[in-house]
């Protein structure tokens, strides 16, 4: 114990800054590419002379590849070492990025995006577990907070950067900019990332390795297709395969002595409560990130670049609050950070629920800052809290479990909110038609401009209703956050970890 305390006392953030930057750079480019391609799809339709349904697989294929490999990342880290897995994933992602910049057909771009996603899927969970292990227990909050900056900043800056590249240069630069980042990340990682110890893996979970990726990829696909129709063949097949594989996966994991994902940890009330709060919070946060850009582009007519610029205050606020939240986590634990963060998000959603066709970018600055600050305040503390509640040897497996489910929750948030938006917009349209009929107005005699304005008004009211519903989701997460126990590392019974800065140079 005395040696551990001495190590903590001697610890300086500067001792891990270089390897931390290597991990941050890798995570940033992977998360960035998760959103950047959405802006370029319209341009790709013309460049490849194909349809949007085909090109959607550029986004869907990347997502499914990530979802399939995330469950494997913890086992791979235990088996081969986190350093080897992380750098290999970065190399695969960088090679995939280079290939994605070269194709002249949509089919090859989809293939290369799948390769890119297979590499990228391991980067975030392995990087998160890696960073967690670099810090002493009393400083884990601030270190994880710094690591969390790219997790929220990259999705916000992605549309700005990709919109600028597509509009003024070429969509191929969305991938080419990854190459120098990936090379630098690998070179620094080889020299400065510590040599992580391999865990003794008794054997391979053959059923888990098959069922886990199948379950999470199928569920992600099924719920993402629900955005178009919850009764379509694609949705039903995806959900049926996903649920069936998930049930079989759970039975297999609980019966094997060497599970791919350690589901027994869910028996811990603290951990299970934290997971539930994280799911609800993730639904609200990702929904907010998704819905406001859709309002700006669909109802207000903003371009992708202007939308990205409008959202910039949110990214800046989240980036500033991440390290602040890390410091607070080390002092007060997770509970009030989650409650305060989701309360800020709820306040932002309340203001979003009053947007209309006269809303300007400047009108959204305050709620965007509130939303970004709320996200920054709670996202990484929540992840760190879950890692604190896990036994030390299971940290790699916990990041695999949480990231696998987050993929599904993100897809579920988008599909559910699109369904609600569609339903509320249709209801608002009926209300407007009934009001027009009561006033003796015949829509057939209206000018095209008036009909367009009416359609945009209906859509804006549909967004307002959807934002109102999201307020209650965020508030539910805030209330459940009160159940979280004080989550500082020093208060938990996890195994003590000594910090040896000298291994940074091993």
Tab-separated table of C-alpha atoms in Angstrom:
chain	number	residue	atom	x	y	z
A	1	UNK	CA	0.000	0.000	0.000
A	2	UNK	CA	2.806	2.406	0.902
A	3	UNK	CA	4.473	1.791	-2.431
A	4	UNK	CA	1.180	2.451	-4.199
A	5	UNK	CA	0.694	5.747	-2.387
A	6	UNK	CA	4.226	6.762	-3.227
A	7	UNK	CA	3.604	6.040	-6.873
A	8	UNK	CA	0.485	8.161	-6.807
A	9	UNK	CA	2.285	10.987	-5.066
A	10	UNK	CA	5.039	10.898	-7.700
A	11	UNK	CA	2.580	10.780	-10.587
A	12	UNK	CA	2.550	13.713	-13.002
A	13	UNK	CA	0.160	14.117	-15.912
A	14	UNK	CA	3.125	15.087	-18.095
A	15	UNK	CA	4.527	11.564	-17.635
A	16	UNK	CA	1.707	10.067	-19.693
A	17	UNK	CA	0.953	13.036	-21.947
A	18	UNK	CA	2.653	11.672	-25.081
A	19	UNK	CA	1.034	8.203	-25.030
A	20	UNK	CA	-2.250	9.860	-24.066
A	21	UNK	CA	-2.034	12.086	-27.155
A	22	UNK	CA	-1.373	9.039	-29.345
A	23	UNK	CA	-4.528	7.360	-28.051
A	24	UNK	CA	-6.563	10.584	-28.345
A	25	UNK	CA	-5.433	11.062	-31.961
A	26	UNK	CA	-6.467	7.518	-32.859
A	27	UNK	CA	-9.847	7.810	-31.161
A	28	UNK	CA	-10.466	11.229	-32.741
A	29	UNK	CA	-10.038	10.108	-36.346
A	30	UNK	CA	-12.154	6.969	-35.820
A	31	UNK	CA	-15.052	8.847	-34.192
A	32	UNK	CA	-14.735	11.641	-36.773
A	33	UNK	CA	-15.283	9.199	-39.633
A	34	UNK	CA	-18.445	7.898	-37.975
A	35	UNK	CA	-20.247	11.151	-38.859
A	36	UNK	CA	-18.182	12.731	-41.624
A	37	UNK	CA	-19.541	10.620	-44.477
A	38	UNK	CA	-23.164	11.642	-43.915
A	39	UNK	CA	-22.427	15.021	-45.480
A	40	UNK	CA	-20.786	13.550	-48.579
A	41	UNK	CA	-23.508	11.075	-49.636
A	42	UNK	CA	-25.309	13.479	-51.968
A	43	UNK	CA	-22.057	14.264	-53.765
A	44	UNK	CA	-21.190	10.566	-54.041
A	45	UNK	CA	-24.545	9.874	-55.712
A	46	UNK	CA	-23.437	12.067	-58.627
A	47	UNK	CA	-19.776	11.007	-58.652
A	48	UNK	CA	-20.581	7.285	-58.753
A	49	UNK	CA	-23.781	7.643	-60.785
A	50	UNK	CA	-25.747	5.483	-58.367
A	51	UNK	CA	-28.655	5.839	-55.952
A	52	UNK	CA	-28.775	6.884	-52.299
A	53	UNK	CA	-30.027	3.468	-51.133
A	54	UNK	CA	-26.790	1.886	-52.358
A	55	UNK	CA	-24.593	4.583	-50.859
A	56	UNK	CA	-26.291	4.319	-47.477
A	57	UNK	CA	-24.214	1.162	-47.097
A	58	UNK	CA	-21.124	3.377	-46.970
A	59	UNK	CA	-22.435	4.476	-43.562
A	60	UNK	CA	-24.271	1.268	-42.596
A	61	UNK	CA	-21.379	-1.040	-43.542
A	62	UNK	CA	-18.974	0.995	-41.401
A	63	UNK	CA	-21.376	0.889	-38.444
A	64	UNK	CA	-22.013	-2.862	-38.722
A	65	UNK	CA	-18.289	-3.630	-39.026
A	66	UNK	CA	-17.648	-1.679	-35.845
A	67	UNK	CA	-20.555	-3.333	-34.031
A	68	UNK	CA	-19.301	-6.798	-34.976
A	69	UNK	CA	-15.729	-6.300	-33.765
A	70	UNK	CA	-16.349	-4.330	-30.538
A	71	UNK	CA	-17.402	-7.435	-28.533
A	72	UNK	CA	-14.086	-9.071	-29.492
A	73	UNK	CA	-11.878	-6.161	-28.427
A	74	UNK	CA	-11.675	-7.071	-24.721
A	75	UNK	CA	-10.776	-10.709	-25.383
A	76	UNK	CA	-8.212	-9.670	-27.995
A	77	UNK	CA	-6.616	-7.236	-25.522
A	78	UNK	CA	-6.392	-9.924	-22.850
A	79	UNK	CA	-5.010	-12.455	-25.313
A	80	UNK	CA	-2.507	-10.364	-27.295
A	81	UNK	CA	-2.021	-7.240	-25.172
A	82	UNK	CA	-3.751	-3.867	-25.448
A	83	UNK	CA	-0.778	-2.197	-27.154
A	84	UNK	CA	-0.649	-4.779	-29.931
A	85	UNK	CA	-4.410	-4.692	-30.493
A	86	UNK	CA	-4.649	-0.890	-30.403
A	87	UNK	CA	-1.802	-0.289	-32.861
A	88	UNK	CA	-2.982	-3.082	-35.165
A	89	UNK	CA	-6.464	-1.530	-35.200
A	90	UNK	CA	-4.979	1.879	-36.049
A	91	UNK	CA	-2.949	0.343	-38.905
A	92	UNK	CA	-6.032	-1.416	-40.331
A	93	UNK	CA	-8.083	1.777	-40.014
A	94	UNK	CA	-5.371	3.878	-41.700
A	95	UNK	CA	-4.938	1.370	-44.529
A	96	UNK	CA	-8.715	1.312	-44.946
A	97	UNK	CA	-8.747	5.121	-45.101
A	98	UNK	CA	-6.142	5.093	-47.871
A	99	UNK	CA	-8.180	2.550	-49.841
A	100	UNK	CA	-11.408	4.533	-49.283
A	101	UNK	CA	-9.837	7.514	-51.050
A	102	UNK	CA	-9.137	5.516	-54.230
A	103	UNK	CA	-12.299	3.754	-55.567
A	104	UNK	CA	-14.199	4.721	-58.680
A	105	UNK	CA	-17.289	2.686	-57.803
A	106	UNK	CA	-19.685	2.667	-54.876
A	107	UNK	CA	-19.270	-1.077	-54.353
A	108	UNK	CA	-15.532	-0.831	-53.694
A	109	UNK	CA	-16.015	2.160	-51.403
A	110	UNK	CA	-18.465	0.080	-49.328
A	111	UNK	CA	-15.941	-2.801	-49.128
A	112	UNK	CA	-13.162	-0.462	-48.001
A	113	UNK	CA	-15.420	1.228	-45.462
A	114	UNK	CA	-16.154	-2.180	-43.932
A	115	UNK	CA	-12.390	-2.778	-43.642
A	116	UNK	CA	-12.016	0.659	-42.064
A	117	UNK	CA	-14.799	-0.124	-39.596
A	118	UNK	CA	-13.203	-3.454	-38.605
A	119	UNK	CA	-10.121	-1.551	-37.537
A	120	UNK	CA	-11.991	1.354	-35.984
A	121	UNK	CA	-14.269	-0.833	-33.875
A	122	UNK	CA	-11.430	-1.840	-31.548
A	123	UNK	CA	-9.904	1.632	-31.144
A	124	UNK	CA	-12.364	3.261	-28.717
A	125	UNK	CA	-12.958	0.384	-26.236
A	126	UNK	CA	-9.284	-0.623	-26.169
A	127	UNK	CA	-8.156	3.011	-25.976
A	128	UNK	CA	-10.583	3.722	-23.123
A	129	UNK	CA	-9.369	0.733	-21.092
A	130	UNK	CA	-5.764	1.635	-21.884
A	131	UNK	CA	-6.118	5.214	-20.646
A	132	UNK	CA	-7.935	4.051	-17.520
A	133	UNK	CA	-4.968	1.858	-16.630
A	134	UNK	CA	-2.412	4.635	-17.198
A	135	UNK	CA	-3.761	6.767	-14.346
A	136	UNK	CA	-3.554	6.257	-10.565
A	137	UNK	CA	-6.824	5.823	-8.759
A	138	UNK	CA	-6.894	9.401	-7.439
A	139	UNK	CA	-6.345	10.938	-10.901
A	140	UNK	CA	-8.401	8.632	-13.097
A	141	UNK	CA	-11.220	11.178	-13.513
A	142	UNK	CA	-9.080	13.962	-14.989
A	143	UNK	CA	-7.167	11.558	-17.261
A	144	UNK	CA	-10.365	9.949	-18.561
A	145	UNK	CA	-11.859	13.428	-18.953
A	146	UNK	CA	-9.028	14.465	-21.258
A	147	UNK	CA	-9.405	11.234	-23.213
A	148	UNK	CA	-13.137	11.946	-23.597
A	149	UNK	CA	-12.620	15.218	-25.483
A	150	UNK	CA	-12.435	13.563	-28.938
A	151	UNK	CA	-15.436	11.335	-28.137
A	152	UNK	CA	-17.778	14.362	-28.104
A	153	UNK	CA	-15.758	16.901	-30.097
A	154	UNK	CA	-15.216	14.717	-33.179
A	155	UNK	CA	-18.921	14.096	-33.993
A	156	UNK	CA	-19.622	17.831	-33.661
A	157	UNK	CA	-16.696	18.990	-35.794
A	158	UNK	CA	-17.155	16.191	-38.363
A	159	UNK	CA	-19.931	17.866	-40.396
A	160	UNK	CA	-18.017	21.183	-40.434
A	161	UNK	CA	-14.799	19.635	-41.677
A	162	UNK	CA	-16.384	17.220	-44.133
A	163	UNK	CA	-18.780	19.890	-45.428
A	164	UNK	CA	-15.853	22.208	-46.122
A	165	UNK	CA	-13.829	19.445	-47.804
A	166	UNK	CA	-16.739	18.301	-49.967
A	167	UNK	CA	-17.737	21.824	-50.964
A	168	UNK	CA	-14.301	23.275	-51.681
A	169	UNK	CA	-12.018	20.292	-52.356
A	170	UNK	CA	-12.983	16.597	-52.711
A	171	UNK	CA	-14.756	13.985	-50.600
A	172	UNK	CA	-11.594	11.875	-50.899
A	173	UNK	CA	-9.854	14.219	-48.469
A	174	UNK	CA	-12.215	13.009	-45.726
A	175	UNK	CA	-10.134	9.824	-45.790
A	176	UNK	CA	-6.747	11.201	-46.838
A	177	UNK	CA	-6.468	13.385	-43.721
A	178	UNK	CA	-6.506	10.192	-41.629
A	179	UNK	CA	-3.280	8.884	-43.140
A	180	UNK	CA	-0.745	11.275	-41.531
A	181	UNK	CA	-2.665	11.102	-38.231
A	182	UNK	CA	-2.608	7.307	-38.306
A	183	UNK	CA	1.097	7.135	-39.172
A	184	UNK	CA	2.041	9.564	-36.401
A	185	UNK	CA	-0.188	7.690	-33.952
A	186	UNK	CA	1.523	4.362	-34.770
A	187	UNK	CA	5.057	5.797	-34.619
A	188	UNK	CA	4.423	7.442	-31.240
A	189	UNK	CA	2.588	4.385	-29.983
A	190	UNK	CA	5.422	2.010	-30.842
A	191	UNK	CA	7.872	4.103	-28.836
A	192	UNK	CA	5.781	5.550	-26.012
A	193	UNK	CA	2.782	3.328	-25.296
A	194	UNK	CA	3.544	1.076	-22.320
A	195	UNK	CA	3.797	-2.642	-22.885
A	196	UNK	CA	0.543	-3.876	-21.431
A	197	UNK	CA	0.508	-7.220	-19.695
A	198	UNK	CA	-1.405	-10.061	-21.271
A	199	UNK	CA	-3.990	-11.779	-19.138
A	200	UNK	CA	-4.085	-15.515	-18.843
A	201	UNK	CA	-6.905	-16.495	-21.200
A	202	UNK	CA	-7.850	-20.069	-20.441
A	203	UNK	CA	-9.360	-20.726	-23.836
A	204	UNK	CA	-11.355	-19.391	-26.715
A	205	UNK	CA	-15.089	-18.795	-26.293
A	206	UNK	CA	-15.994	-20.264	-29.677
A	207	UNK	CA	-19.732	-19.734	-29.376
A	208	UNK	CA	-19.282	-16.209	-27.996
A	209	UNK	CA	-16.960	-15.173	-30.807
A	210	UNK	CA	-19.643	-16.170	-33.324
A	211	UNK	CA	-22.813	-15.158	-31.481
A	212	UNK	CA	-21.597	-11.860	-29.953
A	213	UNK	CA	-20.672	-10.059	-33.188
A	214	UNK	CA	-23.750	-11.537	-34.928
A	215	UNK	CA	-26.076	-10.351	-32.142
A	216	UNK	CA	-24.813	-6.778	-31.826
A	217	UNK	CA	-24.349	-6.220	-35.556
A	218	UNK	CA	-27.840	-7.593	-36.338
A	219	UNK	CA	-29.481	-5.540	-33.590
A	220	UNK	CA	-27.695	-2.384	-34.763
A	221	UNK	CA	-28.810	-3.065	-38.334
A	222	UNK	CA	-32.388	-3.928	-37.378
A	223	UNK	CA	-33.001	-0.833	-35.264
A	224	UNK	CA	-31.273	1.411	-37.811
A	225	UNK	CA	-33.635	0.118	-40.508
A	226	UNK	CA	-36.516	0.950	-38.169
A	227	UNK	CA	-35.955	4.608	-39.080
A	228	UNK	CA	-37.501	3.773	-42.477
A	229	UNK	CA	-40.116	1.267	-41.293
A	230	UNK	CA	-40.447	-0.940	-38.228
A	231	UNK	CA	-42.472	-3.447	-40.261
A	232	UNK	CA	-40.140	-3.774	-43.256
A	233	UNK	CA	-38.502	-7.120	-44.058
A	234	UNK	CA	-35.024	-5.691	-43.349
A	235	UNK	CA	-36.048	-4.473	-39.906
A	236	UNK	CA	-37.854	-7.662	-38.919
A	237	UNK	CA	-35.060	-9.942	-40.160
A	238	UNK	CA	-32.373	-7.826	-38.460
A	239	UNK	CA	-34.207	-7.716	-35.136
A	240	UNK	CA	-35.192	-11.399	-35.261
A	241	UNK	CA	-31.650	-12.550	-35.965
A	242	UNK	CA	-30.259	-10.087	-33.419
A	243	UNK	CA	-32.603	-11.030	-30.574
A	244	UNK	CA	-32.215	-14.768	-31.247
A	245	UNK	CA	-28.427	-14.499	-31.369
A	246	UNK	CA	-28.403	-12.299	-28.246
A	247	UNK	CA	-30.436	-14.809	-26.225
A	248	UNK	CA	-28.163	-17.644	-27.355
A	249	UNK	CA	-25.129	-15.462	-26.625
A	250	UNK	CA	-26.288	-14.720	-23.058
A	251	UNK	CA	-26.858	-18.422	-22.332
A	252	UNK	CA	-23.462	-19.283	-23.807
A	253	UNK	CA	-21.646	-16.585	-21.819
A	254	UNK	CA	-23.234	-17.571	-18.517
A	255	UNK	CA	-22.340	-21.230	-18.982
A	256	UNK	CA	-18.737	-20.954	-20.177
A	257	UNK	CA	-15.764	-20.492	-17.860
A	258	UNK	CA	-14.028	-18.194	-20.351
A	259	UNK	CA	-16.735	-15.823	-21.654
A	260	UNK	CA	-16.121	-13.291	-24.414
A	261	UNK	CA	-18.051	-10.671	-22.403
A	262	UNK	CA	-18.231	-11.102	-18.647
A	263	UNK	CA	-22.015	-10.741	-18.177
A	264	UNK	CA	-21.860	-11.943	-14.573
A	265	UNK	CA	-20.772	-8.464	-13.575
A	266	UNK	CA	-24.384	-7.393	-14.158
A	267	UNK	CA	-25.217	-9.149	-10.881
A	268	UNK	CA	-23.659	-6.123	-9.165
A	269	UNK	CA	-26.460	-3.684	-8.303
A	270	UNK	CA	-24.088	-0.707	-8.580
A	271	UNK	CA	-22.884	-1.744	-12.020
A	272	UNK	CA	-26.378	-2.597	-13.323
A	273	UNK	CA	-27.762	0.736	-12.106
A	274	UNK	CA	-24.888	2.532	-13.793
A	275	UNK	CA	-25.483	0.676	-17.069
A	276	UNK	CA	-29.209	1.560	-17.014
A	277	UNK	CA	-28.472	5.239	-16.388
A	278	UNK	CA	-25.859	5.206	-19.142
A	279	UNK	CA	-28.322	3.732	-21.660
A	280	UNK	CA	-30.991	6.329	-20.903
A	281	UNK	CA	-28.441	9.141	-20.912
A	282	UNK	CA	-26.928	7.863	-24.173
A	283	UNK	CA	-30.380	7.799	-25.775
A	284	UNK	CA	-31.033	11.410	-24.768
A	285	UNK	CA	-27.556	12.692	-25.639
A	286	UNK	CA	-27.290	10.987	-29.015
A	287	UNK	CA	-30.855	11.986	-29.801
A	288	UNK	CA	-29.990	15.627	-29.130
A	289	UNK	CA	-26.870	15.355	-31.289
A	290	UNK	CA	-28.933	13.844	-34.117
A	291	UNK	CA	-32.191	15.817	-34.041
A	292	UNK	CA	-31.053	19.450	-33.992
A	293	UNK	CA	-28.932	19.144	-37.182
A	294	UNK	CA	-31.923	17.502	-38.858
A	295	UNK	CA	-34.128	20.453	-37.891
A	296	UNK	CA	-31.596	22.954	-39.211
A	297	UNK	CA	-31.237	21.155	-42.539
A	298	UNK	CA	-34.776	19.893	-43.162
A	299	UNK	CA	-36.951	22.648	-41.672
A	300	UNK	CA	-34.658	25.677	-41.817
A	301	UNK	CA	-32.864	24.778	-45.048
A	302	UNK	CA	-29.303	25.120	-43.719
A	303	UNK	CA	-26.483	23.521	-45.672
A	304	UNK	CA	-24.185	20.969	-44.067
A	305	UNK	CA	-21.355	23.464	-43.613
A	306	UNK	CA	-23.608	26.125	-42.071
A	307	UNK	CA	-25.162	23.485	-39.818
A	308	UNK	CA	-21.734	22.442	-38.612
A	309	UNK	CA	-20.760	26.039	-37.856
A	310	UNK	CA	-24.011	26.564	-35.957
A	311	UNK	CA	-23.268	23.526	-33.775
A	312	UNK	CA	-19.695	24.597	-33.026
A	313	UNK	CA	-20.521	26.193	-29.593
A	314	UNK	CA	-21.755	22.780	-28.460
A	315	UNK	CA	-18.476	21.121	-29.397
A	316	UNK	CA	-16.415	23.830	-27.710
A	317	UNK	CA	-18.477	23.670	-24.513
A	318	UNK	CA	-18.194	19.883	-24.298
A	319	UNK	CA	-14.432	20.049	-24.912
A	320	UNK	CA	-13.978	22.599	-22.123
A	321	UNK	CA	-16.151	20.717	-19.638
A	322	UNK	CA	-14.537	17.288	-20.156
A	323	UNK	CA	-11.369	17.932	-18.092
A	324	UNK	CA	-13.375	19.995	-15.579
A	325	UNK	CA	-15.710	17.040	-15.109
A	326	UNK	CA	-12.693	14.770	-14.633
A	327	UNK	CA	-11.382	16.948	-11.796
A	328	UNK	CA	-14.825	17.052	-10.174
A	329	UNK	CA	-15.224	13.280	-10.512
A	330	UNK	CA	-12.025	12.725	-8.549
A	331	UNK	CA	-13.406	14.981	-5.797
A	332	UNK	CA	-17.147	14.281	-5.572
A	333	UNK	CA	-17.833	11.139	-7.570
A	334	UNK	CA	-20.311	10.568	-10.395
A	335	UNK	CA	-23.794	11.164	-8.978
A	336	UNK	CA	-24.095	14.938	-9.137
A	337	UNK	CA	-22.181	15.132	-12.419
A	338	UNK	CA	-24.780	12.893	-14.078
A	339	UNK	CA	-27.698	14.722	-12.435
A	340	UNK	CA	-26.280	18.142	-13.312
A	341	UNK	CA	-25.276	17.123	-16.828
A	342	UNK	CA	-28.656	15.660	-17.745
A	343	UNK	CA	-30.409	18.642	-16.145
A	344	UNK	CA	-28.457	20.959	-18.445
A	345	UNK	CA	-29.341	18.761	-21.428
A	346	UNK	CA	-33.008	18.833	-20.365
A	347	UNK	CA	-32.894	22.641	-20.220
A	348	UNK	CA	-31.351	22.751	-23.690
A	349	UNK	CA	-34.021	20.388	-25.056
A	350	UNK	CA	-36.722	22.601	-23.553
A	351	UNK	CA	-35.350	25.535	-25.536
A	352	UNK	CA	-35.038	23.372	-28.669
A	353	UNK	CA	-38.728	22.515	-28.286
A	354	UNK	CA	-39.601	26.149	-29.084
A	355	UNK	CA	-37.736	26.400	-32.403
A	356	UNK	CA	-39.627	27.567	-35.470
A	357	UNK	CA	-39.012	28.800	-39.004
A	358	UNK	CA	-37.732	32.138	-37.672
A	359	UNK	CA	-35.019	30.511	-35.512
A	360	UNK	CA	-31.529	31.812	-36.330
A	361	UNK	CA	-28.117	30.417	-35.429
A	362	UNK	CA	-27.636	33.071	-32.749
A	363	UNK	CA	-30.863	31.977	-31.049
A	364	UNK	CA	-29.343	28.550	-30.413
A	365	UNK	CA	-26.011	29.603	-28.886
A	366	UNK	CA	-27.161	29.402	-25.250
A	367	UNK	CA	-28.961	26.020	-25.495
A	368	UNK	CA	-26.073	24.608	-27.540
A	369	UNK	CA	-23.604	25.634	-24.828
A	370	UNK	CA	-25.903	24.124	-22.191
A	371	UNK	CA	-26.190	20.865	-24.128
A	372	UNK	CA	-22.443	20.643	-24.794
A	373	UNK	CA	-21.605	21.448	-21.164
A	374	UNK	CA	-24.084	18.828	-19.956
A	375	UNK	CA	-22.587	16.184	-22.224
A	376	UNK	CA	-19.057	17.076	-21.186
A	377	UNK	CA	-20.048	16.990	-17.536
A	378	UNK	CA	-21.320	13.414	-17.491
A	379	UNK	CA	-20.184	11.251	-20.439
A	380	UNK	CA	-16.690	10.209	-19.340
A	381	UNK	CA	-17.444	10.290	-15.575
A	382	UNK	CA	-20.221	7.770	-16.285
A	383	UNK	CA	-17.830	5.524	-18.219
A	384	UNK	CA	-15.181	5.882	-15.532
A	385	UNK	CA	-17.731	5.034	-12.836
A	386	UNK	CA	-18.580	1.775	-14.606
A	387	UNK	CA	-14.892	0.889	-14.902
A	388	UNK	CA	-14.429	1.644	-11.203
A	389	UNK	CA	-17.237	-0.769	-10.351
A	390	UNK	CA	-15.561	-3.596	-12.271
A	391	UNK	CA	-12.823	-5.847	-10.856
A	392	UNK	CA	-9.424	-4.769	-12.197
A	393	UNK	CA	-8.841	-7.800	-14.461
A	394	UNK	CA	-12.198	-7.223	-16.191
A	395	UNK	CA	-11.609	-3.635	-17.337
A	396	UNK	CA	-10.966	-4.684	-20.954
A	397	UNK	CA	-14.154	-6.764	-21.000
A	398	UNK	CA	-16.245	-3.948	-19.450
A	399	UNK	CA	-15.284	-1.443	-22.168
A	400	UNK	CA	-16.245	-4.053	-24.781
A	401	UNK	CA	-19.622	-4.579	-23.085
A	402	UNK	CA	-20.463	-0.877	-22.690
A	403	UNK	CA	-19.336	0.098	-26.204
A	404	UNK	CA	-21.215	-2.813	-27.791
A	405	UNK	CA	-24.470	-1.710	-26.203
A	406	UNK	CA	-23.856	1.947	-27.008
A	407	UNK	CA	-23.780	1.076	-30.701
A	408	UNK	CA	-27.244	-0.467	-30.375
A	409	UNK	CA	-28.573	2.411	-28.217
A	410	UNK	CA	-27.355	5.010	-30.720
A	411	UNK	CA	-29.131	3.242	-33.570
A	412	UNK	CA	-32.239	2.813	-31.412
A	413	UNK	CA	-32.252	6.523	-30.537
A	414	UNK	CA	-32.134	7.574	-34.192
A	415	UNK	CA	-34.791	5.092	-35.337
A	416	UNK	CA	-37.161	5.825	-32.459
A	417	UNK	CA	-36.872	9.591	-32.813
A	418	UNK	CA	-37.340	9.439	-36.586
A	419	UNK	CA	-40.489	7.365	-36.001
A	420	UNK	CA	-41.782	9.873	-33.427
A	421	UNK	CA	-40.937	12.796	-35.702
A	422	UNK	CA	-42.751	11.205	-38.633
A	423	UNK	CA	-45.813	10.443	-36.502
A	424	UNK	CA	-45.988	13.891	-34.913
A	425	UNK	CA	-45.451	15.646	-38.245
A	426	UNK	CA	-48.307	13.658	-39.780
A	427	UNK	CA	-50.550	14.516	-36.804
A	428	UNK	CA	-49.667	18.195	-37.078
A	429	UNK	CA	-50.409	18.077	-40.804
A	430	UNK	CA	-53.884	16.692	-40.129
A	431	UNK	CA	-54.471	19.427	-37.549
A	432	UNK	CA	-53.494	22.098	-40.077
A	433	UNK	CA	-55.757	20.607	-42.733
A	434	UNK	CA	-58.676	20.527	-40.290
A	435	UNK	CA	-58.012	24.142	-39.281
A	436	UNK	CA	-57.910	25.184	-42.937
A	437	UNK	CA	-61.180	23.357	-43.650
A	438	UNK	CA	-62.845	25.007	-40.641
A	439	UNK	CA	-61.737	28.399	-41.939
A	440	UNK	CA	-63.141	27.600	-45.385
A	441	UNK	CA	-59.713	27.567	-47.049
A	442	UNK	CA	-59.130	25.210	-49.966
A	443	UNK	CA	-55.487	24.014	-50.138
A	444	UNK	CA	-55.966	23.350	-53.860
A	445	UNK	CA	-56.144	27.082	-54.437
A	446	UNK	CA	-53.004	27.865	-52.446
A	447	UNK	CA	-49.830	28.993	-54.192
A	448	UNK	CA	-46.765	26.707	-54.307
A	449	UNK	CA	-44.986	29.110	-51.949
A	450	UNK	CA	-47.822	28.899	-49.426
A	451	UNK	CA	-47.884	25.097	-49.616
A	452	UNK	CA	-44.117	24.935	-49.110
A	453	UNK	CA	-44.346	27.260	-46.110
A	454	UNK	CA	-47.165	25.163	-44.650
A	455	UNK	CA	-45.126	21.954	-45.069
A	456	UNK	CA	-42.108	23.535	-43.371
A	457	UNK	CA	-44.308	24.827	-40.533
A	458	UNK	CA	-45.783	21.370	-39.987
A	459	UNK	CA	-42.295	19.845	-39.964
A	460	UNK	CA	-41.053	22.425	-37.463
A	461	UNK	CA	-43.968	21.648	-35.133
A	462	UNK	CA	-43.170	17.946	-35.477
A	463	UNK	CA	-39.624	18.674	-34.315
A	464	UNK	CA	-40.997	20.709	-31.387
A	465	UNK	CA	-43.122	17.753	-30.252
A	466	UNK	CA	-40.179	15.366	-30.568
A	467	UNK	CA	-37.935	17.631	-28.505
A	468	UNK	CA	-40.664	17.803	-25.839
A	469	UNK	CA	-40.631	13.997	-25.563
A	470	UNK	CA	-36.839	13.961	-25.329
A	471	UNK	CA	-36.995	16.296	-22.312
A	472	UNK	CA	-38.694	13.558	-20.295
A	473	UNK	CA	-36.077	10.996	-21.377
A	474	UNK	CA	-33.262	13.248	-20.140
A	475	UNK	CA	-35.100	14.052	-16.903
A	476	UNK	CA	-35.680	10.346	-16.279
A	477	UNK	CA	-31.943	9.775	-16.588
A	478	UNK	CA	-31.273	12.666	-14.177
A	479	UNK	CA	-33.646	11.212	-11.569
A	480	UNK	CA	-32.129	7.730	-11.898
A	481	UNK	CA	-28.706	9.350	-11.556
A	482	UNK	CA	-29.584	10.013	-7.926
A	483	UNK	CA	-29.357	6.245	-7.360
A	484	UNK	CA	-25.682	6.170	-8.316
A	485	UNK	CA	-23.348	5.692	-5.400
A	486	UNK	CA	-20.289	7.841	-4.893
A	487	UNK	CA	-18.065	6.573	-7.668
A	488	UNK	CA	-14.587	7.756	-6.872
A	489	UNK	CA	-11.845	5.205	-7.404
A	490	UNK	CA	-10.614	5.562	-3.870
A	491	UNK	CA	-14.002	4.553	-2.482
A	492	UNK	CA	-14.296	1.363	-4.461
A	493	UNK	CA	-13.061	-2.072	-3.624
A	494	UNK	CA	-11.382	-2.703	-6.944
A	495	UNK	CA	-7.843	-3.886	-6.910
A	496	UNK	CA	-5.126	-1.337	-6.170
A	497	UNK	CA	-3.043	-0.386	-9.150
A	498	UNK	CA	0.448	0.988	-8.892
A	499	UNK	CA	1.456	3.582	-11.432
A	500	UNK	CA	4.939	3.340	-12.887
A	501	UNK	CA	5.700	6.335	-15.099
A	502	UNK	CA	8.906	4.677	-16.224
A	503	UNK	CA	6.955	2.158	-18.320
A	504	UNK	CA	5.943	5.055	-20.534
A	505	UNK	CA	9.388	4.757	-22.041
A	506	UNK	CA	9.382	0.956	-22.328
